[in-house]
Amino acid sequence: AIPEGSCVLLHACAHNPTGMDPTMEQWKQISNVAKERNLLPFFDCAYQGFASGDARKDAAALRMFVEDGHNIALVQSFSKNFGLYGQRVGALSVVADTPDEAKRVLSQLKVHIRPSYSNPPRHGARIVSKILSSEKKTDEFVEQCMGMAKRIDSMRIKLRNTLEELGSSRSWEHITKQIGMFAFSGMSKDEVVALREKHHIYCTLDGRISMAGVTSKNVEYIAKAIHDVTEGK
């Protein structure tokens, strides 16, 4: 069993690399275990808006843990959902028991921030702040995230369908069961290397594919290349 008082790292949504998230019932079980073992839940939220397509809904697990009385830590990245890769902007939030505890936590964070980066770039942070401080702009952001998520989902369907139409002997059902930006393809390291060397398609050696890079123009080429290296033809 996990040692009592441990800090446990959890993906808030759109788990990377598996693309498989706990159900809300399973999140409740995780919350209960965290309570029993006096754990500190530390959430990594880098893909909010890419799981369900609704950025607000994708925060459901976080809200549950706070409502259950956990003092959580949360790191958020806005690189993907705000399209700010070059800015590398994000946020660290901590839920404390009391205002006094919050002050002490902030003081300790400043101890680490000062020698590390002291004064971070402001441009990206101000863009995010500008959007999220406006209800109208936030609604537009949520709507645009939905558009991106739906496009990725459509590419999952197209990739799976094309592989099946090509007569693949494997099941590709997991491609459409998974959610988020990535697909854990199940390809072996040797198959990934062959994909790179024969077809100039690049993914991580564990077979993780960035679905954001799959488009209506290249999905058939990708499917045929995957079929080639997985079927050995």
Short mmCIF file of C-alpha atoms in Angstrom, two decimals:
data_model
loop_
_atom_site.label_atom_id
_atom_site.label_comp_id
_atom_site.label_asym_id
_atom_site.label_seq_id
_atom_site.Cartn_x
_atom_site.Cartn_y
_atom_site.Cartn_z
CA ALA A 1 0.00 0.00 0.00
CA ILE A 2 1.11 3.55 -0.64
CA PRO A 3 2.81 4.99 2.48
CA GLU A 4 0.59 7.25 4.57
CA GLY A 5 1.21 10.96 4.01
CA SER A 6 2.62 10.48 0.49
CA CYS A 7 2.15 12.94 -2.35
CA VAL A 8 0.42 11.24 -5.28
CA LEU A 9 0.59 12.60 -8.83
CA LEU A 10 -2.66 12.43 -10.82
CA HIS A 11 -3.59 13.54 -14.33
CA ALA A 12 -6.72 15.68 -14.06
CA CYS A 13 -8.00 14.70 -17.52
CA ALA A 14 -6.92 13.33 -20.91
CA HIS A 15 -4.30 11.04 -19.39
CA ASN A 16 -0.98 11.06 -21.21
CA PRO A 17 0.01 8.68 -22.75
CA THR A 18 -2.89 6.21 -22.38
CA GLY A 19 -5.83 8.49 -23.24
CA MET A 20 -7.90 6.59 -20.66
CA ASP A 21 -9.38 8.55 -17.74
CA PRO A 22 -11.04 7.20 -14.59
CA THR A 23 -14.82 7.45 -14.48
CA MET A 24 -16.30 9.79 -11.87
CA GLU A 25 -17.09 6.70 -9.74
CA GLN A 26 -13.44 5.64 -9.95
CA TRP A 27 -12.31 9.18 -9.10
CA LYS A 28 -14.49 8.92 -5.98
CA GLN A 29 -12.72 5.71 -5.00
CA ILE A 30 -9.35 7.40 -5.51
CA SER A 31 -10.53 10.32 -3.37
CA ASN A 32 -11.59 7.95 -0.59
CA VAL A 33 -8.23 6.15 -0.62
CA ALA A 34 -6.42 9.49 -0.54
CA LYS A 35 -8.48 10.42 2.54
CA GLU A 36 -7.83 7.10 4.27
CA ARG A 37 -4.08 7.27 3.67
CA ASN A 38 -3.81 11.03 4.33
CA LEU A 39 -2.33 11.60 0.87
CA LEU A 40 -1.61 14.92 -0.83
CA PRO A 41 -3.21 14.84 -4.30
CA PHE A 42 -1.00 16.68 -6.78
CA PHE A 43 -2.88 17.22 -10.04
CA ASP A 44 -1.23 17.73 -13.42
CA CYS A 45 -3.67 19.47 -15.76
CA ALA A 46 -2.10 20.05 -19.16
CA TYR A 47 -4.98 19.14 -21.49
CA GLN A 48 -8.09 20.77 -20.04
CA GLY A 49 -10.66 21.02 -22.81
CA PHE A 50 -9.23 18.11 -24.83
CA ALA A 51 -10.86 15.26 -22.87
CA SER A 52 -14.61 15.83 -23.07
CA GLY A 53 -14.29 18.88 -25.28
CA ASP A 54 -15.70 21.00 -22.43
CA ALA A 55 -12.97 22.73 -20.42
CA ARG A 56 -15.32 23.23 -17.47
CA LYS A 57 -16.40 19.57 -17.43
CA ASP A 58 -12.76 18.46 -17.61
CA ALA A 59 -12.21 20.00 -14.14
CA ALA A 60 -14.83 17.71 -12.54
CA ALA A 61 -12.30 15.48 -10.75
CA LEU A 62 -10.51 18.51 -9.31
CA ARG A 63 -13.75 19.97 -8.00
CA MET A 64 -14.71 16.63 -6.47
CA PHE A 65 -11.46 16.40 -4.53
CA VAL A 66 -11.83 19.95 -3.21
CA GLU A 67 -15.47 19.31 -2.25
CA ASP A 68 -14.35 16.12 -0.49
CA GLY A 69 -12.10 18.25 1.72
CA HIS A 70 -8.69 17.52 0.21
CA ASN A 71 -5.93 20.08 0.30
CA ILE A 72 -4.71 19.69 -3.26
CA ALA A 73 -1.91 21.10 -5.35
CA LEU A 74 -2.58 21.76 -9.03
CA VAL A 75 -0.25 22.56 -11.89
CA GLN A 76 -1.84 23.78 -15.11
CA SER A 77 -0.28 24.29 -18.51
CA PHE A 78 -1.84 26.64 -21.03
CA SER A 79 0.58 25.68 -23.79
CA LYS A 80 -1.86 23.37 -25.57
CA ASN A 81 -5.37 24.61 -24.89
CA PHE A 82 -4.44 28.27 -25.42
CA GLY A 83 -1.97 27.61 -28.23
CA LEU A 84 0.87 29.26 -26.29
CA TYR A 85 3.68 26.74 -26.78
CA GLY A 86 6.26 29.50 -27.22
CA GLN A 87 5.26 31.16 -23.96
CA ARG A 88 5.25 27.99 -21.79
CA VAL A 89 2.73 29.65 -19.49
CA GLY A 90 1.03 27.84 -16.64
CA ALA A 91 -0.07 28.14 -13.04
CA LEU A 92 0.51 26.45 -9.68
CA SER A 93 -2.44 26.50 -7.28
CA VAL A 94 -2.58 25.15 -3.72
CA VAL A 95 -5.71 24.64 -1.61
CA ALA A 96 -4.92 25.16 2.07
CA ASP A 97 -6.91 24.68 5.29
CA THR A 98 -6.74 28.26 6.51
CA PRO A 99 -5.64 31.73 5.32
CA ASP A 100 -2.64 31.44 7.65
CA GLU A 101 -1.60 28.11 6.11
CA ALA A 102 -2.02 29.62 2.64
CA LYS A 103 0.35 32.45 3.58
CA ARG A 104 2.94 29.98 4.86
CA VAL A 105 2.68 27.86 1.69
CA LEU A 106 3.08 30.97 -0.47
CA SER A 107 6.11 32.00 1.55
CA GLN A 108 7.76 28.61 0.93
CA LEU A 109 6.95 28.77 -2.78
CA LYS A 110 8.64 32.17 -2.99
CA VAL A 111 11.75 30.69 -1.38
CA HIS A 112 12.02 28.32 -4.36
CA ILE A 113 10.84 30.78 -7.01
CA ARG A 114 13.37 33.49 -6.18
CA PRO A 115 16.57 31.54 -7.00
CA SER A 116 14.89 29.58 -9.81
CA TYR A 117 13.36 32.17 -12.15
CA SER A 118 12.42 35.10 -9.89
CA ASN A 119 10.43 37.05 -12.48
CA PRO A 120 8.72 34.97 -15.18
CA PRO A 121 7.78 36.29 -18.65
CA ARG A 122 4.46 38.13 -18.52
CA HIS A 123 3.17 38.11 -22.09
CA GLY A 124 1.60 34.64 -22.16
CA ALA A 125 0.24 34.95 -18.62
CA ARG A 126 -1.45 38.23 -19.50
CA ILE A 127 -3.10 36.66 -22.56
CA VAL A 128 -4.58 33.87 -20.42
CA SER A 129 -5.58 36.30 -17.67
CA LYS A 130 -7.28 38.59 -20.19
CA ILE A 131 -9.35 35.70 -21.58
CA LEU A 132 -10.29 34.03 -18.30
CA SER A 133 -11.23 37.29 -16.57
CA SER A 134 -13.96 37.85 -19.18
CA GLU A 135 -17.04 35.61 -19.16
CA LYS A 136 -17.59 36.22 -22.88
CA LYS A 137 -13.98 35.42 -23.81
CA THR A 138 -13.98 32.36 -21.54
CA ASP A 139 -17.10 31.06 -23.29
CA GLU A 140 -15.35 31.57 -26.65
CA PHE A 141 -12.28 29.73 -25.35
CA VAL A 142 -14.41 26.77 -24.20
CA GLU A 143 -16.21 26.70 -27.56
CA GLN A 144 -12.93 26.74 -29.50
CA CYS A 145 -11.52 23.93 -27.33
CA MET A 146 -14.61 21.92 -28.20
CA GLY A 147 -13.88 22.50 -31.88
CA MET A 148 -10.31 21.24 -31.49
CA ALA A 149 -11.41 18.20 -29.48
CA LYS A 150 -14.07 17.26 -32.05
CA ARG A 151 -11.55 17.53 -34.89
CA ILE A 152 -9.16 15.20 -33.06
CA ASP A 153 -12.01 12.75 -32.37
CA SER A 154 -12.91 12.74 -36.06
CA MET A 155 -9.29 11.88 -36.91
CA ARG A 156 -9.37 9.00 -34.43
CA ILE A 157 -12.44 7.60 -36.23
CA LYS A 158 -10.90 8.11 -39.66
CA LEU A 159 -7.57 6.52 -38.66
CA ARG A 160 -9.27 3.47 -37.16
CA ASN A 161 -11.69 3.07 -40.08
CA THR A 162 -8.89 3.32 -42.66
CA LEU A 163 -6.77 0.73 -40.85
CA GLU A 164 -9.74 -1.63 -40.75
CA GLU A 165 -10.53 -1.01 -44.42
CA LEU A 166 -6.93 -1.89 -45.28
CA GLY A 167 -7.55 -5.31 -43.76
CA SER A 168 -5.44 -5.02 -40.62
CA SER A 169 -5.32 -8.19 -38.56
CA ARG A 170 -5.15 -6.13 -35.37
CA SER A 171 -7.92 -4.49 -33.40
CA TRP A 172 -7.71 -0.69 -33.45
CA GLU A 173 -10.73 -0.17 -31.24
CA HIS A 174 -8.54 1.45 -28.58
CA ILE A 175 -7.82 4.38 -30.92
CA THR A 176 -11.44 5.57 -30.66
CA LYS A 177 -11.86 4.56 -27.01
CA GLN A 178 -9.02 6.83 -25.95
CA ILE A 179 -9.43 10.59 -25.51
CA GLY A 180 -7.26 13.68 -25.57
CA MET A 181 -4.32 14.68 -27.70
CA PHE A 182 -2.54 11.33 -27.78
CA ALA A 183 -3.17 7.78 -28.92
CA PHE A 184 -1.31 4.89 -27.34
CA SER A 185 -1.14 2.85 -30.54
CA GLY A 186 0.24 -0.43 -29.24
CA MET A 187 3.02 -0.44 -31.83
CA SER A 188 6.31 -1.96 -30.72
CA LYS A 189 9.63 -0.12 -30.67
CA ASP A 190 10.73 -1.93 -33.85
CA GLU A 191 7.52 -0.94 -35.62
CA VAL A 192 7.95 2.70 -34.56
CA VAL A 193 11.52 2.69 -35.89
CA ALA A 194 10.32 1.18 -39.17
CA LEU A 195 7.60 3.84 -39.37
CA ARG A 196 10.30 6.50 -39.01
CA GLU A 197 12.82 5.01 -41.42
CA LYS A 198 10.44 3.84 -44.17
CA HIS A 199 7.69 6.47 -44.02
CA HIS A 200 9.25 9.44 -42.18
CA ILE A 201 6.50 9.48 -39.56
CA TYR A 202 7.70 10.21 -36.05
CA CYS A 203 6.25 9.21 -32.70
CA THR A 204 7.71 8.17 -29.36
CA LEU A 205 9.32 4.74 -29.15
CA ASP A 206 6.51 3.45 -26.92
CA GLY A 207 4.07 3.97 -29.80
CA ARG A 208 2.41 7.14 -28.56
CA ILE A 209 0.98 9.18 -31.45
CA SER A 210 0.17 12.88 -31.26
CA MET A 211 -3.35 12.94 -32.67
CA ALA A 212 -3.15 16.72 -33.02
CA GLY A 213 -0.73 16.10 -35.89
CA VAL A 214 -3.16 13.84 -37.74
CA THR A 215 -5.15 15.78 -40.33
CA SER A 216 -7.66 15.09 -43.07
CA LYS A 217 -4.79 15.50 -45.57
CA ASN A 218 -2.37 13.01 -44.00
CA VAL A 219 -4.55 10.50 -42.14
CA GLU A 220 -4.70 8.02 -45.03
CA TYR A 221 -0.93 8.15 -45.53
CA ILE A 222 -0.43 7.57 -41.80
CA ALA A 223 -2.89 4.66 -41.75
CA LYS A 224 -1.22 3.00 -44.76
CA ALA A 225 2.21 3.45 -43.17
CA ILE A 226 1.05 1.96 -39.86
CA HIS A 227 -0.55 -0.94 -41.75
CA ASP A 228 2.70 -1.52 -43.63
CA VAL A 229 4.92 -1.74 -40.55
CA THR A 230 2.42 -3.69 -38.39
CA GLU A 231 1.51 -6.25 -41.03
CA GLY A 232 5.03 -6.69 -42.35
CA LYS A 233 4.04 -6.14 -45.97
#
